[in-house]
Short mmCIF file of C-alpha atoms in Angstrom, two decimals:
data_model
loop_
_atom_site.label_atom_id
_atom_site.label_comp_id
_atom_site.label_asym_id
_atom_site.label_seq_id
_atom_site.Cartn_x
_atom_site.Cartn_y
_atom_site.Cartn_z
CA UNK A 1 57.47 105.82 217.35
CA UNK A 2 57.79 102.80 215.26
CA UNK A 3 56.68 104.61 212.25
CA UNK A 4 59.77 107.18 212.31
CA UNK A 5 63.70 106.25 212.25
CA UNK A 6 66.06 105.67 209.08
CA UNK A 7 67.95 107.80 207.12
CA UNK A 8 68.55 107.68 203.25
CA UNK A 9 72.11 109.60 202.70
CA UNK A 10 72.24 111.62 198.95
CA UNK A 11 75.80 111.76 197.99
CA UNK A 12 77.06 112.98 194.47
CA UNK A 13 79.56 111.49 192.89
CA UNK A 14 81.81 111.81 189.23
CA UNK A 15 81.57 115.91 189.29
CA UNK A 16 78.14 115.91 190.48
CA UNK A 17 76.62 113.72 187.83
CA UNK A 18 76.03 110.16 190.07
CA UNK A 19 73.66 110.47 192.58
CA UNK A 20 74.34 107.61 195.17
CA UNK A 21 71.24 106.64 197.63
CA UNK A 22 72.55 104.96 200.80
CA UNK A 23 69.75 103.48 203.23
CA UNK A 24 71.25 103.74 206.72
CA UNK A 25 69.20 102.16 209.34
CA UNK A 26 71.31 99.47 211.36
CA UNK A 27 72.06 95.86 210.20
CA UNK A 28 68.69 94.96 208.43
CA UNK A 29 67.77 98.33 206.81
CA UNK A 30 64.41 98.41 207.57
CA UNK A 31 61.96 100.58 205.43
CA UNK A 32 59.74 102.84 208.17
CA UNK A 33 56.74 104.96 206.73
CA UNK A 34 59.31 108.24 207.19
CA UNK A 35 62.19 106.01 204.57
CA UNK A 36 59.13 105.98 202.51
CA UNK A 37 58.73 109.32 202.71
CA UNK A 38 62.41 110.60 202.58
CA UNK A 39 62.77 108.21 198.90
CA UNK A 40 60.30 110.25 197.59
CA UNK A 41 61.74 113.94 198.87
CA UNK A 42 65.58 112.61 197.63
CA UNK A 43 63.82 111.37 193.60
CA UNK A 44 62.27 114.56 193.26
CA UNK A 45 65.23 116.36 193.95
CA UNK A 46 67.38 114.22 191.94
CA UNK A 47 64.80 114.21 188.91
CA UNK A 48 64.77 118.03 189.25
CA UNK A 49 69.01 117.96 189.26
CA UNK A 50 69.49 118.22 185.14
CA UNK A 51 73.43 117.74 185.97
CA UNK A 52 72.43 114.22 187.51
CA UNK A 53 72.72 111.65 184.61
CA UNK A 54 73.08 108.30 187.04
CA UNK A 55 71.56 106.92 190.58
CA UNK A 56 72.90 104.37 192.56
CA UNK A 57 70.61 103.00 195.47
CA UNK A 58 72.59 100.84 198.15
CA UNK A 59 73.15 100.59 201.65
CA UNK A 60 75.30 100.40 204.77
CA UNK A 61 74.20 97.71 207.36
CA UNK A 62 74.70 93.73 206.89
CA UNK A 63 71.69 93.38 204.93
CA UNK A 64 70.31 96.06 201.60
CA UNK A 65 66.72 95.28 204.03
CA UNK A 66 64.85 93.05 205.59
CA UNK A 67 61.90 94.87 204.53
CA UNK A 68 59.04 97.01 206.19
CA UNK A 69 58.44 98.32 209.96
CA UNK A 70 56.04 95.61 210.79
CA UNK A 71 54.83 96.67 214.04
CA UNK A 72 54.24 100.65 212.33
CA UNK A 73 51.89 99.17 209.96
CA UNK A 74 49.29 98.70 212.74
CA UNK A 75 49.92 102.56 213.56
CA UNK A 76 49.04 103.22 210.29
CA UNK A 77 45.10 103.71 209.34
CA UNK A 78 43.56 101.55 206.25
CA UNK A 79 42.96 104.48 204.10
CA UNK A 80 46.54 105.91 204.44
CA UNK A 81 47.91 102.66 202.53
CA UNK A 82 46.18 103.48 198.78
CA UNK A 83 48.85 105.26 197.85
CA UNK A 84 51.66 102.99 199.74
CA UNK A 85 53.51 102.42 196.52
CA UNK A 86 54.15 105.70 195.56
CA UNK A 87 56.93 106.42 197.31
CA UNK A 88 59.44 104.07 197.79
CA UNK A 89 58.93 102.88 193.79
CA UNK A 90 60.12 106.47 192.67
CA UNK A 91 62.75 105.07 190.81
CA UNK A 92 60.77 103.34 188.18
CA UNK A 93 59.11 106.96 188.02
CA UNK A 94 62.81 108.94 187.53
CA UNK A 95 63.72 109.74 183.95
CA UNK A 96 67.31 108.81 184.81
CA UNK A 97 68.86 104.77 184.80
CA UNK A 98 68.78 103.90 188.64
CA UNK A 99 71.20 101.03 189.68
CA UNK A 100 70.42 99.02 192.67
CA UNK A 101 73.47 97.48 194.86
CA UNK A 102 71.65 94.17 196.17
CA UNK A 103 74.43 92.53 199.12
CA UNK A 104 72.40 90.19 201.68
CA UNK A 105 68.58 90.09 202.31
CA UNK A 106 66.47 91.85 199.69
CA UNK A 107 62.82 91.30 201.49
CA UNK A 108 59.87 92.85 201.27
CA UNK A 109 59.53 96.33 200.33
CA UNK A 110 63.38 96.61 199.98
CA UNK A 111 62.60 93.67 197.37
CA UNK A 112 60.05 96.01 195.88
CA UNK A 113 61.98 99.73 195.81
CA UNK A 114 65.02 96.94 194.20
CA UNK A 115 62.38 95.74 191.64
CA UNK A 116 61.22 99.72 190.45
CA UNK A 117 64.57 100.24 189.79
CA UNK A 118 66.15 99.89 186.18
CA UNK A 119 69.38 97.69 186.92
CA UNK A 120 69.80 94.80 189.59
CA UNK A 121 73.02 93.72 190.41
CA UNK A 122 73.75 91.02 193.70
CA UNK A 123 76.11 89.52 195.61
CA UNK A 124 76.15 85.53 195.31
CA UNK A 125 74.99 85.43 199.42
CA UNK A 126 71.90 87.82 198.71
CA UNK A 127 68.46 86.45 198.36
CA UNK A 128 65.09 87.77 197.13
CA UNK A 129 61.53 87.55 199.00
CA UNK A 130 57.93 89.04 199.38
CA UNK A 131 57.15 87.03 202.71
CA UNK A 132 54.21 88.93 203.24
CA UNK A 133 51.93 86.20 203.24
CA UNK A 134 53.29 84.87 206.71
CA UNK A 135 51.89 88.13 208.00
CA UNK A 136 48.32 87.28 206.42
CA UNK A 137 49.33 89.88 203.73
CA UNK A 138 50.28 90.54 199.89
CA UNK A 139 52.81 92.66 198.76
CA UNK A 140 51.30 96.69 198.13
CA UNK A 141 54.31 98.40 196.09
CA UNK A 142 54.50 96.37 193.04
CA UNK A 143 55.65 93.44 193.95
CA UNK A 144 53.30 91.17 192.51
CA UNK A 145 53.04 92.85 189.03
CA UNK A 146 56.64 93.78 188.53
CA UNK A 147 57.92 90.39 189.98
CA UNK A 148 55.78 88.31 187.03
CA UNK A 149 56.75 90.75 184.50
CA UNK A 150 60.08 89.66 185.21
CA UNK A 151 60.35 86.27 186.12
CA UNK A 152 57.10 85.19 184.63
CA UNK A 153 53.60 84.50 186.20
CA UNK A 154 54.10 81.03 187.64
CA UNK A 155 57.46 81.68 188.95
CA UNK A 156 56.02 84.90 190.54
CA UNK A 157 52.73 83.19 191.81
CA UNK A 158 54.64 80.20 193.73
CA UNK A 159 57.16 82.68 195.32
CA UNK A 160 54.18 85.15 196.61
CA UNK A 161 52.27 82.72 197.63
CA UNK A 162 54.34 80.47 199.37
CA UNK A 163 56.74 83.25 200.68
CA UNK A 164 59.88 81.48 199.45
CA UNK A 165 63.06 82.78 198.91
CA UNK A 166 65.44 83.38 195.26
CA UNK A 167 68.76 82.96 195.69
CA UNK A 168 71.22 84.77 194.00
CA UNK A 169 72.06 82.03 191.13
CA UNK A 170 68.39 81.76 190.40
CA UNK A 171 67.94 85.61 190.27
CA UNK A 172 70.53 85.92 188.05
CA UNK A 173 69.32 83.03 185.61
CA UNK A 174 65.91 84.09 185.84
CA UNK A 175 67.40 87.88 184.81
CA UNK A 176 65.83 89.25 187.77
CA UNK A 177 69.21 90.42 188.55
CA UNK A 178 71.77 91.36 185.79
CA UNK A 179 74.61 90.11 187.44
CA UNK A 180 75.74 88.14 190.08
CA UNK A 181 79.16 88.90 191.83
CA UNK A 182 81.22 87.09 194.59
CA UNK A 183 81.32 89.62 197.41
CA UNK A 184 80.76 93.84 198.33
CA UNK A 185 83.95 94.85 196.95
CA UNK A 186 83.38 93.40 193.43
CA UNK A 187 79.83 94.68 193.84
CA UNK A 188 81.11 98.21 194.33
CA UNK A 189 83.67 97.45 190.81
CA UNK A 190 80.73 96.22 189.20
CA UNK A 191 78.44 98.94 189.68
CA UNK A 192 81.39 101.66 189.15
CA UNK A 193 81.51 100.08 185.47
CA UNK A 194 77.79 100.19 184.63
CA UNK A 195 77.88 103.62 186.13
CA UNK A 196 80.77 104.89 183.99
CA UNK A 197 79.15 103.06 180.87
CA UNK A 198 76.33 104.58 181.56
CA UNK A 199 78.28 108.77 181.66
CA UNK A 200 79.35 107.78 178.36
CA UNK A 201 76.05 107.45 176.53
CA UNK A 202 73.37 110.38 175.81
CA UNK A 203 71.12 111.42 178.91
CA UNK A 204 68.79 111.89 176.59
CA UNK A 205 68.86 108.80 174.75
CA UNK A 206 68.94 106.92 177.97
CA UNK A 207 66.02 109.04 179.04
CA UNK A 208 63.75 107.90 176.15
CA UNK A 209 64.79 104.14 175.84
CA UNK A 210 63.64 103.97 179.38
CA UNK A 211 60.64 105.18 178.58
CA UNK A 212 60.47 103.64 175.57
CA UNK A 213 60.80 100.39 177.49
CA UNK A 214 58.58 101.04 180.22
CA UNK A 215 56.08 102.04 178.73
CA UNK A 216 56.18 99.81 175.13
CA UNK A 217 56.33 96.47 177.47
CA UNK A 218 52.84 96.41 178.81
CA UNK A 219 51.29 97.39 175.14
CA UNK A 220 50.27 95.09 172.19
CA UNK A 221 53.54 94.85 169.62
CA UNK A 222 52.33 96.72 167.48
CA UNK A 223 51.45 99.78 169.77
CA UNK A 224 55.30 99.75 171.46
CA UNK A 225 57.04 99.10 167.84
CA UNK A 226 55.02 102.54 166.80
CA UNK A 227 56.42 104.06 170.55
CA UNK A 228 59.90 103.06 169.86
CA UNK A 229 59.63 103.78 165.65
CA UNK A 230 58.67 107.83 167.07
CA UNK A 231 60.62 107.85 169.91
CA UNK A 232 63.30 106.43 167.23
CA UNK A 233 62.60 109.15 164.89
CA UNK A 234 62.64 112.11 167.79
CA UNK A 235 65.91 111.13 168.65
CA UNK A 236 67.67 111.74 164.87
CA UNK A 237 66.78 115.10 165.62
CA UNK A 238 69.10 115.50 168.52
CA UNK A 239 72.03 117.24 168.82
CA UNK A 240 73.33 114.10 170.49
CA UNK A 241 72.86 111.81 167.64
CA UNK A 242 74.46 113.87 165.49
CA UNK A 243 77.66 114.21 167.82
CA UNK A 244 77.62 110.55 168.01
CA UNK A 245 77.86 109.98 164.66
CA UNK A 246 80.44 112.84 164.03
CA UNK A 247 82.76 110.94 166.39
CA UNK A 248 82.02 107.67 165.32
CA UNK A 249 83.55 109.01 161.85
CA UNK A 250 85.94 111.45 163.42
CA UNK A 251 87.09 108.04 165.62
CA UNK A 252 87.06 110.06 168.79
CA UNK A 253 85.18 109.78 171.67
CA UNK A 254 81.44 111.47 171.33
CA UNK A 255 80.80 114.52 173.88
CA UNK A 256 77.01 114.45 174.63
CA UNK A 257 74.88 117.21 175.85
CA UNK A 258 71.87 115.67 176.67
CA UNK A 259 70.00 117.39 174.10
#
């Protein structure tokens, strides 16, 4: 059945604390209504996981995807797609930083689970699309409002409606990607060091700048300063601020707690 197939493997990593997400399904990756379903089962366990402080999605195959399983969408009745983007855009939804590992085509609603996630980092041969609209279609998982919060509302309006591809230099100078590297292997180094940047900081105050962000974007100035002034304020209560600035005067290195 076309709707079924695809596997997402949850692998832990650095004693347990990096979760790594590996979509496995041949070459192109491509995202069935079941890898929908599976992202969702593997973010709720992960979110539930308190010794998980990091997530890595990535995949095996060529490609990260090609995007969805075309032909299942027909198999698929109208009412079943309101709540298509709730699944495969659980990252934006996890408390924790989640890392996406973008090598080859990043289509579709691959190009929309990469966009819900927190970090973006490419290979120089991948490249970005929503080609939906060859299929007499628009983008349903947040690709059109996360792609023009990040690149900008013109820039997002030409590539949705005309279908057109980003390349990886344009990605990375538009800062829809944080960094571009020349091949997998320094992909793999590069995400190793965010990851390892990222053990070193407070859970918790990764936790709430994430929100912080997330949230405070879409709100007048005003409203997000306030967010971020409380959130700011919430934090100097923590028993992680105040190891951090034991060790930044004891000149050692700080051991958070995540609380």
């Amino acid at each position: 059945m076309a709707l079924t197939g695809g596997e997402i493997r949850l692998d832990r990593g650095h004693d347990g604390r990096v979760a790594y997400l590996t979509l496995d399904h041949g070459r192109y990756n491509i995202v069935t209504m079941e890898t929908r379903r599976v992202m969702a089962e593997r973010f709720a366990e992960i979110d539930a996981d308190k010794d998980i402080q990091v997530v890595v999605v990535q995949a095996d195959g060529e490609h990260f995807s090609s995007g969805g399983d075309i032909p299942g969408f027909m198999e698929v009745e109208p009412i079943d797609f309101t709540d298509l983007g709730q699944n495969v855009t659980a990252p934006s939804r996890s408390p924790k930083p989640v890392i996406a590992a973008i090598d080859g085509y990043c289509f579709g609603v691959g190009f929309e689970l990469a966009l819900s996630t927190d970090i973006r980092i490419a290979t120089e041969r991948s490249e970005f699309a929503l080609p939906e609209m060859r299929l007499g279609m628009m983008p349903g998982s947040g690709g059109t409002q996360r792609l023009a919060r990040l690149i900008g509302l013109s820039r997002a309006k030409y590539h949705v409606l005309t279908a057109s591809r980003i390349n990886a230099p344009q990605a990375g100078d538009w800062g829809l990607v944080s960094a571009v590297v020349p091949d997998r292997e320094a992909l793999d180094a590069e995400v190793e060091r965010v990851v390892k940047t990222l053990l070193g900081y407070s859970p918790l105050a990764l936790r709430t700048a994430k929100e912080v962000l997330d949230k405070g974007v879409d709100a007048p100035l005003y409203s997000g300063i306030e967010l971020e002034r409380k959130a700011y304020a919430m934090l100097r209560s923590s028993h992680d601020f105040a190891e951090g600035v034991a060790a930044f005067t004891e000149k050692r290195a700080p051991k958070f707690q995540g609380r």
